[in-house]
XYZ file of N, CA and C in Angstrom:
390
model
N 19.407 -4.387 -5.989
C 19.731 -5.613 -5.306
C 20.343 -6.628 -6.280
N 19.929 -6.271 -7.763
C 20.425 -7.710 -8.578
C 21.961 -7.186 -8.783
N 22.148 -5.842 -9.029
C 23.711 -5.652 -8.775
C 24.472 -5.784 -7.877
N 23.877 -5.631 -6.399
C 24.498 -6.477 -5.538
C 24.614 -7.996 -5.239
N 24.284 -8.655 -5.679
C 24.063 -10.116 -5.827
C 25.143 -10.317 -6.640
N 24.907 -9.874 -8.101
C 25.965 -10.165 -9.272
C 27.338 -9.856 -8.560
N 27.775 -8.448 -7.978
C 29.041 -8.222 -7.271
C 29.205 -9.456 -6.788
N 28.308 -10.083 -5.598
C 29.081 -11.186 -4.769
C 29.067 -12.172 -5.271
N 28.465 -12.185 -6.441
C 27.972 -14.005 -6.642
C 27.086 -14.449 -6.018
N 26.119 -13.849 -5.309
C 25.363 -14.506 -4.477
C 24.163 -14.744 -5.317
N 22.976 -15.157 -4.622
C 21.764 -16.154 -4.525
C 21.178 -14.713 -4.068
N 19.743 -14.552 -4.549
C 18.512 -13.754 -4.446
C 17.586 -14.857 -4.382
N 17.036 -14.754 -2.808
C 15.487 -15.186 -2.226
C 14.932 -14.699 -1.831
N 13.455 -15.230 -1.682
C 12.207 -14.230 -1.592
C 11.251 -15.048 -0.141
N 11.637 -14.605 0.873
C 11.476 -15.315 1.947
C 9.727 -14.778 2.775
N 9.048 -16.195 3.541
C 8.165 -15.726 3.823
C 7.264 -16.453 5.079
N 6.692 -16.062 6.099
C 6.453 -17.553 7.006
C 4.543 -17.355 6.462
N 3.999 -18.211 7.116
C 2.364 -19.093 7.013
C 1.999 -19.786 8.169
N 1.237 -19.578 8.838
C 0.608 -20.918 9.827
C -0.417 -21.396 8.936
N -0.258 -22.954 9.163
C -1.333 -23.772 8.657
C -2.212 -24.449 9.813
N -3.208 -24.633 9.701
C -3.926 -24.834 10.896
C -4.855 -26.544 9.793
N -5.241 -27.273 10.488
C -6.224 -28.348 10.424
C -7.330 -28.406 10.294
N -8.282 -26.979 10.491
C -9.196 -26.490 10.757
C -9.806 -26.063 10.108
N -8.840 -25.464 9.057
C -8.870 -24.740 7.681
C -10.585 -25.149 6.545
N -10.696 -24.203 6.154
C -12.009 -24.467 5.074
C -11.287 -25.101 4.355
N -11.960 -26.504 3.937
C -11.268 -27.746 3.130
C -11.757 -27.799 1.972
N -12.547 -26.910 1.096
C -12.674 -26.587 0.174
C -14.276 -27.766 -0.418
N -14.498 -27.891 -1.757
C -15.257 -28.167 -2.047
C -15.149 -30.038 -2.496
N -16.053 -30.825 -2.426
C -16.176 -31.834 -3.090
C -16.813 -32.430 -4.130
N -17.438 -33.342 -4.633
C -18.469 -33.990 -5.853
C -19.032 -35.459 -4.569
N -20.163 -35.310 -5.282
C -20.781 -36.677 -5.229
C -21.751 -36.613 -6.247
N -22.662 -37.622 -5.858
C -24.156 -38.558 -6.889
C -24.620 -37.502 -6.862
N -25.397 -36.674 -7.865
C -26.672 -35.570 -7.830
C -27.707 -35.636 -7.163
N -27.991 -34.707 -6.375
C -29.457 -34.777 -5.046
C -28.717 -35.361 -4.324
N -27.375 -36.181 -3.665
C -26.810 -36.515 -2.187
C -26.280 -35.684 -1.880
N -26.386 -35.142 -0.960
C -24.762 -34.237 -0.369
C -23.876 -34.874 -0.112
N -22.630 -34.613 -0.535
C -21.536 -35.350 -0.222
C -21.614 -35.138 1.678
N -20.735 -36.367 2.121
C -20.198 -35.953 3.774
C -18.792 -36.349 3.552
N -17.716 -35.037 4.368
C -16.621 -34.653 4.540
C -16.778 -35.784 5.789
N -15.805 -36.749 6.054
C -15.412 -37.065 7.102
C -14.046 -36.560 7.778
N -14.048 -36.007 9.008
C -12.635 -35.673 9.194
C -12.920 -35.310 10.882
N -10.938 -36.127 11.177
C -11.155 -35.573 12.704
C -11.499 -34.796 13.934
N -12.024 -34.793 14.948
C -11.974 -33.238 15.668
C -11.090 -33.318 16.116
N -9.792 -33.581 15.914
C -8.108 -33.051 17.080
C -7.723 -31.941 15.807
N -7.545 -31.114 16.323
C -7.255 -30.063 15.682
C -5.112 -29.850 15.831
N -4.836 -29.640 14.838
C -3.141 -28.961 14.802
C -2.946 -28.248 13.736
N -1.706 -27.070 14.264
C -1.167 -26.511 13.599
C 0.040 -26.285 13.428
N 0.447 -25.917 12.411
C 2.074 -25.562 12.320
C 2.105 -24.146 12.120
N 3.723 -24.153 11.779
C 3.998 -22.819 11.354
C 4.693 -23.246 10.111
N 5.257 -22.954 9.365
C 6.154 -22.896 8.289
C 6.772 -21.407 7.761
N 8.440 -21.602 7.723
C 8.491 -20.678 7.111
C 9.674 -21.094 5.506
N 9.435 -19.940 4.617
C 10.298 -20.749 2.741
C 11.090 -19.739 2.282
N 11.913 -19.931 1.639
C 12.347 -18.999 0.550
C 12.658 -19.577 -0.528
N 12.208 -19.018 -1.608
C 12.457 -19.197 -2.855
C 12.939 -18.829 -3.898
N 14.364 -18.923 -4.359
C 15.321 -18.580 -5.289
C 14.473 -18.136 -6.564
N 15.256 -17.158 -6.731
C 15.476 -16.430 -8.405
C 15.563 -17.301 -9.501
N 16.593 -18.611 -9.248
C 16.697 -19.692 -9.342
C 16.158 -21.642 -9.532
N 14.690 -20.846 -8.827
C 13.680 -22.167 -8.851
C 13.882 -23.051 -7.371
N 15.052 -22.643 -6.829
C 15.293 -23.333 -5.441
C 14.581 -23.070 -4.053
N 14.211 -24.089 -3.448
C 12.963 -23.429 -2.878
C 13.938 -24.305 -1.593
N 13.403 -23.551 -0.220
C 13.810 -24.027 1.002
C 12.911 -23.553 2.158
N 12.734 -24.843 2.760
C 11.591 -24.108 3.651
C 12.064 -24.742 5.137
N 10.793 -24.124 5.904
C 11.474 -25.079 7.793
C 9.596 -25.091 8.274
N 9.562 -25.946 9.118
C 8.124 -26.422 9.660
C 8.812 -26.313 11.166
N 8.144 -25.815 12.168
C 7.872 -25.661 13.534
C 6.754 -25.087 13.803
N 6.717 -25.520 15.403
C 5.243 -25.515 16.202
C 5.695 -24.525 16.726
N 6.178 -23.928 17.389
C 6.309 -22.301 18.301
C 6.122 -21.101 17.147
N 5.712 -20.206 18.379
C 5.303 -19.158 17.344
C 6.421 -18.252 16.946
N 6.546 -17.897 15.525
C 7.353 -17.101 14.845
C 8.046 -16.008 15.361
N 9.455 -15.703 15.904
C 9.751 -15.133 16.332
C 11.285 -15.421 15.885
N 12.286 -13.995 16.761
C 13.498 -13.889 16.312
C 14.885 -14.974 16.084
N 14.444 -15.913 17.710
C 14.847 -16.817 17.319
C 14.898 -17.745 16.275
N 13.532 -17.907 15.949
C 12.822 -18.726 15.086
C 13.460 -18.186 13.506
N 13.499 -16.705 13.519
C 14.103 -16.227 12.291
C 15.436 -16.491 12.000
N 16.147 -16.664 13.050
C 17.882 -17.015 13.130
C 17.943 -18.196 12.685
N 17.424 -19.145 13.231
C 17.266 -20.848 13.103
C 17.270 -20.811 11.466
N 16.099 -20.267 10.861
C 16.142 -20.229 9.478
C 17.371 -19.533 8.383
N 17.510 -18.384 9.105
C 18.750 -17.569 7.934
C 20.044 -18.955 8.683
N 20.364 -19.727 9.753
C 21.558 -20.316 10.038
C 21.395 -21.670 8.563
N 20.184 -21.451 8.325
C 19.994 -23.022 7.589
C 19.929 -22.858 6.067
N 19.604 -21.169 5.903
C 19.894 -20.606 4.830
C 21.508 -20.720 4.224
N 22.234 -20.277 5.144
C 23.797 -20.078 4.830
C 24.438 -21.053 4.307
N 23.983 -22.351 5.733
C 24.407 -23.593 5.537
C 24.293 -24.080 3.640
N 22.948 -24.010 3.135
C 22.368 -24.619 2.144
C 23.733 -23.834 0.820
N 24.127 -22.303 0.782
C 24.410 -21.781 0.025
C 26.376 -21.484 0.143
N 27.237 -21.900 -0.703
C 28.651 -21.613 -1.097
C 28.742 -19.890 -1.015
N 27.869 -18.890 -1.363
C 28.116 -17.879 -1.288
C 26.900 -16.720 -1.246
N 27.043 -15.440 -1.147
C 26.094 -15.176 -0.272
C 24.872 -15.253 -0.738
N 23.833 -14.880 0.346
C 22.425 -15.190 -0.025
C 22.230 -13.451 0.067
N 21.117 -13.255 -0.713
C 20.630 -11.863 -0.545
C 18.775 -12.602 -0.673
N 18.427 -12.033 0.937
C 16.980 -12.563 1.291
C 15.907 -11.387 1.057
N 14.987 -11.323 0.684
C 14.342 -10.722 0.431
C 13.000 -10.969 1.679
N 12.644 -10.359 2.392
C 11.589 -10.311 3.201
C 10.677 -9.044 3.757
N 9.806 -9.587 4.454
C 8.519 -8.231 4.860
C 9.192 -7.855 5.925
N 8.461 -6.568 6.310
C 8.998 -5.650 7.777
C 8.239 -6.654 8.986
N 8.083 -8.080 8.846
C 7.889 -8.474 10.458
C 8.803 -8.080 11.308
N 8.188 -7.874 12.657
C 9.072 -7.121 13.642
C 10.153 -7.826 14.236
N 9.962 -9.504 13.806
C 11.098 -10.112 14.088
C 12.302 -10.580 12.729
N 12.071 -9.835 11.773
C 12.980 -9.807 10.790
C 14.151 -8.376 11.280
N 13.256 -7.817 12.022
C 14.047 -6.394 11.989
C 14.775 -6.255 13.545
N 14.691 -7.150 14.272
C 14.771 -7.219 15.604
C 16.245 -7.582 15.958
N 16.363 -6.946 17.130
C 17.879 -6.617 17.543
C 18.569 -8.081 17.257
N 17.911 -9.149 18.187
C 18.310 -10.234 18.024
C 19.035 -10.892 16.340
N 18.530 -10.868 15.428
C 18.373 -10.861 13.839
C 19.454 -10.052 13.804
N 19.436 -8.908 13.959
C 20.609 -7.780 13.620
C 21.833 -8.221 14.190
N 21.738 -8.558 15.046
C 23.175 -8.971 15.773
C 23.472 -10.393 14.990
N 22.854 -11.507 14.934
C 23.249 -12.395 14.031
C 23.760 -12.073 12.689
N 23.240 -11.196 12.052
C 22.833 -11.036 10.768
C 24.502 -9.865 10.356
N 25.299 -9.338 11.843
C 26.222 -8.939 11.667
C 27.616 -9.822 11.702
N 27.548 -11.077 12.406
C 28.039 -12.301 12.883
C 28.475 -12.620 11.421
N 27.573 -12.283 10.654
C 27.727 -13.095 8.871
C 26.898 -12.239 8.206
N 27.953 -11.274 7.808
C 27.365 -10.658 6.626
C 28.017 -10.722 5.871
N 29.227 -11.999 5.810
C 29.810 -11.981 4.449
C 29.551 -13.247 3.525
N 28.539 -13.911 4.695
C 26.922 -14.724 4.332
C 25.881 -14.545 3.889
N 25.207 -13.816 4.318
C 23.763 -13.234 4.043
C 23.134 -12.063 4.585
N 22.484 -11.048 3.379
C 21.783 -9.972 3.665
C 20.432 -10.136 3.251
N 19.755 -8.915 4.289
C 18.004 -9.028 4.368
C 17.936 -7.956 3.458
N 16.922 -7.883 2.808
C 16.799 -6.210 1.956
C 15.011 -6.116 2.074
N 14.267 -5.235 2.938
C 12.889 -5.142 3.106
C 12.062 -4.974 1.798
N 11.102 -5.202 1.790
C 9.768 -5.014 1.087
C 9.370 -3.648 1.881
N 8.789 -2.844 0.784
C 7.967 -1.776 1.359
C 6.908 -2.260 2.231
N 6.490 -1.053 3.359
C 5.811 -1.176 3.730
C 4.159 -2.453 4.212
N 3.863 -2.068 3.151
C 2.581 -2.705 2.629
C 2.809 -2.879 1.388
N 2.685 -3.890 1.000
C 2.902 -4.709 -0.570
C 2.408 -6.122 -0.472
N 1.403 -6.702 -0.374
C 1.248 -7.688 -0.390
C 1.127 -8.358 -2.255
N 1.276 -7.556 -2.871
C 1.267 -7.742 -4.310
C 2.585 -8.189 -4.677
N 4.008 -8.005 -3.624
C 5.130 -8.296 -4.181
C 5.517 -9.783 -3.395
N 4.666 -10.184 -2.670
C 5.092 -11.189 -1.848
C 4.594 -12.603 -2.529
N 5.783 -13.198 -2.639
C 5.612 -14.214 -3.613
C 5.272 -15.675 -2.904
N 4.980 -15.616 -1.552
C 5.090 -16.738 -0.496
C 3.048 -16.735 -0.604
């Protein structure tokens, strides 16, 4: 992949989505010895989604939405990818089923003299840098 990059001139990212939820274990605090600390915090609960990629480069780009992750949702991002980059991007991502999905493919043929996906094996959560 880095020889294909070098051919085009392009950009190598390492792309990845997350829901964050409000709800989340908020981790630990301090107080006075013998008090228990008290966490104050709301009960309205929200979540997002987020999805990033992050350059070879140090360049990081990300997108925040509330619907759930899907093909569209993947297009929206590689359209904002392109936008950001003069020449091509080479994305690096997992086999989600909406990375690989017809929808994606058909965009992803629209501009491929924009940007290419190149999968992660299988199962690798050791290579995923998100």
């Amino acid at each position: 992949m880095r020889a294909w990059a070098k051919a085009d001139d392009g950009e190598i990212l390492f792309a990845d989505q997350v829901g964050i939820r409000s709800d989340q274990v908020t981790g630990r605090t301090w107080g006075v010895k013998g008090r228990t600390p008290v966490v104050r915090r709301t009960g309205n609960r929200f979540s997002v989604n987020a999805m990033s990629a992050i350059s070879t480069r140090g360049r990081m780009h990300f997108m925040v939405f509330t619907e759930s992750f899907d093909a569209t949702v993947m297009c929206r991002f590689l359209a904002r990818i392109v936008g950001h980059f003069d020449r091509k991007a080479h994305l690096v991502v997992d086999r989600h089923s909406a990375h690989r999905s017809k929808t994606v493919r058909a965009w992803l043929a629209d501009h491929e003299d924009k940007i290419e996906l190149h999968f992660l094996p299988s199962y690798s959560p050791e290579l995923n840098p998100d």
